[in-house]
Amino acid sequence: MGEFDLIARWFTRPARPGGGVALGVGDDCALLQPAAGMQLAVSSDMLVEGRHFFADVYPAHLGHKALAVNLSDLAACGAEPLAFTLALALPRIDEVWLEGFARGLLELAEDSGCQLVGGDTTQGPLNICITVFGQAPAGQALLRSGARAGDDLWVSGRPGQARLALDALRGQIAAGEQLLTLLRQRLERPMPRLALGQRLRGIASSAIDVSDGLLGDLAHILRASGVGACVQADIATDLLADCARLALGKAHFDRLLLMRCALAGGDDYELLFTAPATQRAAVQQAGADSSTHVTRIGRIEAEAGLRLVDASGQAVAGRFASFDHFG
Ligand code: ADP
Ligand code: MG
């Protein structure tokens, strides 16, 4: 089987009319047509074996995740997905692997209305690079730079679960079968928060997706917006309380572990965003409309830097830098 048979068999689907795609796989270029008044949102993410995933990961989960991490960037911008390209380096043609990978990838593509319109395929160490294209009404995309002093800080879902999963898979914590299944799902099949992101347009003042850890990604918003923040560490770690309850080796699930996972664990693909306090009801409504749990975890402040406080307002750990080593 050659390169072209491989593309035809696994990565060519009849183009769906509309949906922003005028021409899909097969020509020198794909042609995209965003709707009138829309801006094109573009983002790329690369997944490298050994660095972003284990060699033995289930291929369907890898296909799903490779697209999910890209769609998460569209979600963080409040953009609606249109299409994506796939640049793939494969060590060999492994039909079982390709079948699983393409299935996981194209299922999520179908579910999120994002068509595969092109790419490149070559032999080499396993490497997956996806570029997504989405659209947002001109001037309405959510940016990192819009946070203002006095805004609330919100997060979706339960950040930290992916990191708990990693610790459990490495045998560093005793999770037990039930919890491990749930956590594995979070790590291997993250669901990009596309519906929430789009509903937050006109409500959120800034947004980012949590790929490298909540505090680390918050730092990007703070820098881009020229502000500081106060984060309620207990509220953030409470989000993992259900996991801690399910855990077997409860002794391991101490406050420090939950804090490390919730605040510094990566790979969650939740949305971290800010909104004026006047928008609290609107944010809750956006969460309800998109069936997404949203939690207010802090506040944007004029003073630069990041302050972590406990329920009584006492500083937990002076500055963000103290948390770097958890990364
Ligand atoms: P070119 O030589 O013009 O770069 P290729 O021979 O690499 O074209 O690819 C042929 C067609 O197949 C192009 O339309 C390209 O976008 C598409 N394609 C190549 N690899 C993939 C892939 N992994 N997934 C989807 N489409 C692909
Ligand atoms: Mg090519």
XYZ file of C-alpha atoms and ligand atoms in Angstrom:
355
model
C 0.000 0.000 0.000
C 1.401 3.386 -1.000
C 0.936 6.859 0.396
C -1.974 7.698 -1.899
C -3.886 4.475 -1.135
C -3.396 5.160 2.537
C -4.812 8.686 2.221
C -7.710 7.477 0.086
C -8.576 4.654 2.454
C -8.353 6.300 5.839
C -8.294 10.032 5.452
C -10.589 10.880 2.568
C -14.245 11.493 3.277
C -16.785 12.988 0.920
C -16.883 16.727 1.617
C -20.027 17.848 3.379
C -21.572 20.725 1.478
C -21.482 24.011 3.357
C -19.834 24.087 6.761
C -17.238 26.474 5.397
C -15.577 23.899 3.113
C -15.709 24.553 -0.638
C -13.125 21.873 -1.549
C -11.723 19.057 0.602
C -8.999 16.388 0.258
C -7.465 15.612 -3.125
C -6.321 18.779 -4.833
C -3.252 20.923 -4.245
C -5.175 23.055 -1.776
C -8.413 22.813 0.119
C -10.707 25.820 -0.241
C -12.412 27.284 2.822
C -15.224 29.802 2.802
C -15.977 31.384 6.180
C -19.463 32.890 6.421
C -19.926 36.615 5.736
C -18.724 38.807 8.593
C -16.671 35.994 10.148
C -12.954 35.927 10.857
C -10.916 32.775 10.322
C -9.412 31.352 13.562
C -6.348 29.136 12.960
C -4.299 27.013 15.351
C -1.775 24.122 15.168
C -0.726 21.516 17.718
C 1.810 18.749 17.331
C 1.825 15.450 19.231
C 5.109 13.569 19.457
C 5.472 10.014 20.722
C 7.225 9.806 24.083
C 6.593 13.471 24.762
C 2.808 13.865 24.431
C 1.632 10.265 24.521
C 2.851 6.768 25.367
C 3.746 4.410 22.503
C 1.112 1.908 23.696
C -1.811 4.361 23.801
C -4.994 3.055 22.220
C -4.898 4.403 18.597
C -8.546 5.549 18.618
C -7.857 7.603 21.754
C -4.782 9.108 20.149
C -6.780 10.087 17.054
C -9.399 11.670 19.286
C -6.877 13.521 21.424
C -4.835 14.825 18.497
C -7.902 16.659 17.214
C -9.309 17.469 20.670
C -6.280 19.500 21.754
C -6.584 21.567 18.576
C -10.334 22.078 18.922
C -9.690 23.209 22.478
C -7.788 26.203 21.095
C -10.796 27.103 18.945
C -13.002 26.728 22.035
C -10.789 29.120 23.989
C -11.261 31.713 21.242
C -15.007 31.220 21.135
C -14.665 30.009 17.543
C -16.844 27.477 15.753
C -14.882 24.660 14.024
C -14.878 24.437 10.231
C -12.049 22.202 9.047
C -8.625 20.754 9.809
C -5.532 19.407 8.090
C -3.481 16.427 9.250
C 0.282 16.116 8.779
C 1.290 12.611 9.732
C 4.689 10.901 9.995
C 4.344 7.123 10.384
C 7.150 4.619 11.006
C 5.283 1.995 8.909
C 1.840 1.256 7.506
C 0.114 -0.586 10.346
C -3.471 -1.157 9.210
C -4.835 -1.926 12.676
C -3.252 1.211 14.064
C -4.446 3.369 11.141
C -7.994 2.026 11.382
C -8.207 2.881 15.089
C -6.501 6.247 14.750
C -8.707 7.341 11.836
C -11.854 6.167 13.651
C -11.105 8.146 16.833
C -10.067 11.183 14.815
C -12.997 11.224 12.396
C -15.620 10.473 15.046
C -14.670 13.613 16.940
C -14.408 15.499 13.636
C -17.958 14.472 12.778
C -19.304 15.271 16.261
C -17.765 18.722 16.256
C -18.551 19.661 12.647
C -14.890 19.912 11.680
C -14.015 18.359 8.301
C -10.649 16.865 7.373
C -9.719 18.797 4.226
C -6.080 17.914 3.582
C -2.688 17.183 5.003
C 0.601 15.499 4.320
C 1.772 11.935 4.906
C 5.338 10.756 5.183
C 7.447 8.009 6.704
C 9.271 8.825 9.927
C 9.064 8.638 13.724
C 5.385 8.840 14.777
C 4.403 12.490 14.772
C 0.962 14.029 14.382
C 0.442 17.670 13.511
C -3.049 19.074 13.101
C -4.055 22.558 12.032
C -7.638 23.600 12.748
C -9.626 26.348 11.085
C -12.660 27.898 12.718
C -14.705 31.046 12.480
C -15.892 33.728 14.874
C -17.835 36.933 14.246
C -15.328 39.664 13.363
C -13.955 41.316 16.489
C -15.707 38.906 18.887
C -13.110 36.162 19.358
C -12.115 35.695 23.019
C -8.523 36.791 23.636
C -6.038 36.415 26.455
C -5.620 40.165 26.719
C -9.067 41.308 27.869
C -8.991 40.637 31.638
C -9.633 43.726 33.800
C -9.189 44.383 37.540
C -12.410 43.418 39.319
C -13.319 40.636 36.856
C -14.181 37.208 38.230
C -11.957 34.246 37.349
C -13.772 31.084 36.250
C -12.827 27.580 35.208
C -14.841 24.852 33.485
C -15.018 21.198 34.529
C -12.629 19.642 37.028
C -9.062 20.609 36.174
C -6.502 18.231 37.662
C -8.153 14.980 36.638
C -5.758 14.422 33.739
C -2.785 14.845 36.069
C -4.337 12.497 38.632
C -4.709 9.982 35.806
C -1.056 10.313 34.879
C 0.028 9.811 38.506
C -2.274 6.778 38.775
C -1.029 5.241 35.523
C 2.547 5.694 36.701
C 1.593 3.909 39.943
C 2.383 6.981 42.046
C -1.088 6.997 43.607
C -3.479 4.124 44.278
C -6.631 4.980 42.376
C -8.484 1.671 42.074
C -10.306 0.387 38.999
C -13.399 2.649 39.048
C -11.477 5.872 39.534
C -8.773 4.854 37.071
C -11.370 4.268 34.339
C -12.851 7.716 34.897
C -9.465 9.413 35.048
C -8.108 7.594 31.988
C -11.065 8.887 30.035
C -10.181 12.451 31.067
C -6.556 12.032 30.066
C -7.059 10.135 26.822
C -10.397 11.435 25.553
C -10.671 15.087 26.629
C -13.787 16.818 25.296
C -13.001 20.310 24.000
C -15.338 22.915 25.491
C -16.561 24.200 22.136
C -20.163 24.929 23.099
C -19.143 26.819 26.236
C -16.503 28.859 24.388
C -18.977 30.033 21.768
C -21.590 30.909 24.384
C -19.047 32.992 26.297
C -18.634 35.429 23.395
C -19.815 38.827 24.554
C -19.751 37.647 28.199
C -16.156 36.641 29.006
C -13.491 39.339 28.915
C -10.624 36.873 28.291
C -10.112 33.131 27.936
C -7.469 30.430 27.523
C -7.593 26.646 27.481
C -5.779 24.846 30.284
C -3.178 22.691 28.581
C -0.130 23.318 30.750
C -1.753 23.709 34.171
C -4.230 26.205 35.566
C -1.785 28.603 37.215
C 0.687 28.476 34.353
C -2.012 29.228 31.818
C -3.515 31.896 34.064
C -0.108 33.576 33.996
C -0.521 33.970 30.209
C -3.809 35.835 30.704
C -2.282 38.016 33.428
C 0.724 38.899 31.300
C -1.315 39.590 28.174
C -3.830 41.698 30.129
C -1.329 43.510 32.366
C -3.137 42.514 35.596
C -2.740 40.196 38.621
C -5.072 37.692 40.273
C -6.126 36.180 43.555
C -7.054 32.473 43.347
C -9.044 30.571 46.003
C -6.926 27.424 46.303
C -9.567 25.521 48.282
C -12.297 26.121 45.736
C -9.987 24.957 42.970
C -9.029 21.795 44.832
C -12.649 21.105 45.914
C -13.255 20.304 42.246
C -11.292 17.092 42.775
C -13.175 16.122 45.961
C -15.242 13.471 44.151
C -12.077 11.826 42.862
C -10.528 11.860 46.319
C -13.668 10.187 47.703
C -13.400 7.392 45.130
C -9.713 6.846 45.742
C -8.386 3.676 47.313
C -5.134 4.829 48.818
C -6.764 7.800 50.494
C -3.641 8.582 52.427
C -2.064 9.713 49.164
C -4.877 12.090 48.287
C -3.787 14.801 50.639
C -4.338 18.497 50.145
C -0.957 19.029 48.567
C -1.546 16.373 45.902
C -4.970 17.792 45.036
C -3.480 21.271 44.895
C -0.654 20.142 42.647
C -3.081 18.404 40.293
C -5.804 21.074 40.237
C -3.524 24.094 40.008
C -0.511 22.808 38.130
C -1.597 19.603 36.383
C -1.706 19.879 32.602
C -3.619 18.229 29.769
C -7.143 19.032 30.990
C -8.312 21.235 28.118
C -10.762 23.046 30.336
C -11.459 26.737 29.751
C -10.073 29.314 32.160
C -11.759 32.669 31.639
C -12.571 36.022 33.169
C -15.822 37.975 33.132
C -17.050 41.159 34.790
C -18.876 40.490 38.085
C -22.041 41.858 36.438
C -21.993 38.804 34.147
C -22.205 36.106 36.857
C -25.714 35.016 35.921
C -24.825 35.075 32.220
C -21.769 32.861 32.825
C -23.886 30.380 34.808
C -26.411 30.393 31.986
C -23.682 29.798 29.395
C -22.515 26.827 31.485
C -26.057 25.455 31.779
C -26.749 25.950 28.053
C -23.607 23.990 27.186
C -24.051 21.356 29.953
C -20.686 22.409 31.332
C -19.843 22.786 34.997
C -18.379 26.266 35.669
C -16.802 27.429 38.933
C -15.731 30.859 40.087
C -12.250 30.412 41.575
C -10.874 33.894 42.000
C -10.658 37.503 41.015
C -8.567 39.687 38.753
C -6.680 42.472 40.546
C -4.765 45.530 39.415
C -1.633 44.523 41.349
C 0.593 42.298 39.201
C 1.346 38.727 40.312
C -0.629 35.763 41.471
C -1.867 35.340 45.052
C -3.146 31.984 46.266
C -5.396 32.163 49.322
C -7.270 29.638 51.467
C -10.918 29.856 52.522
C -10.108 32.393 55.264
C -8.141 34.583 52.877
C -4.711 33.564 54.232
C -1.904 33.281 51.678
C -1.306 29.624 50.788
C 1.996 30.001 49.002
C 3.392 33.428 48.379
C 3.822 33.659 44.657
C 3.265 31.678 41.538
C 6.949 30.837 41.250
C 6.617 28.604 44.304
C 4.415 26.367 42.229
C 6.690 26.080 39.229
C 8.322 22.899 40.449
C 4.969 21.139 40.384
C 4.805 21.579 36.607
P 1.124 17.549 -2.585
O 2.165 16.718 -3.259
O 0.440 18.540 -3.458
O 1.591 18.096 -1.269
P 0.146 15.166 -1.483
O 0.532 14.154 -2.481
O 0.983 15.353 -0.285
O -0.052 16.534 -2.251
O -1.354 14.890 -0.996
C -2.390 14.608 -1.924
C -3.699 15.070 -1.350
O -3.962 14.329 -0.173
C -3.712 16.543 -0.944
O -5.000 17.046 -1.175
C -3.435 16.491 0.536
O -4.011 17.603 1.203
C -4.106 15.196 0.933
N -3.485 14.541 2.109
C -2.199 14.109 2.242
N -2.019 13.524 3.439
C -3.210 13.577 4.090
C -3.667 13.164 5.356
N -2.875 12.549 6.256
N -4.953 13.420 5.661
C -5.763 14.044 4.801
N -5.403 14.453 3.593
C -4.136 14.230 3.210
Mg 2.202 16.903 0.299
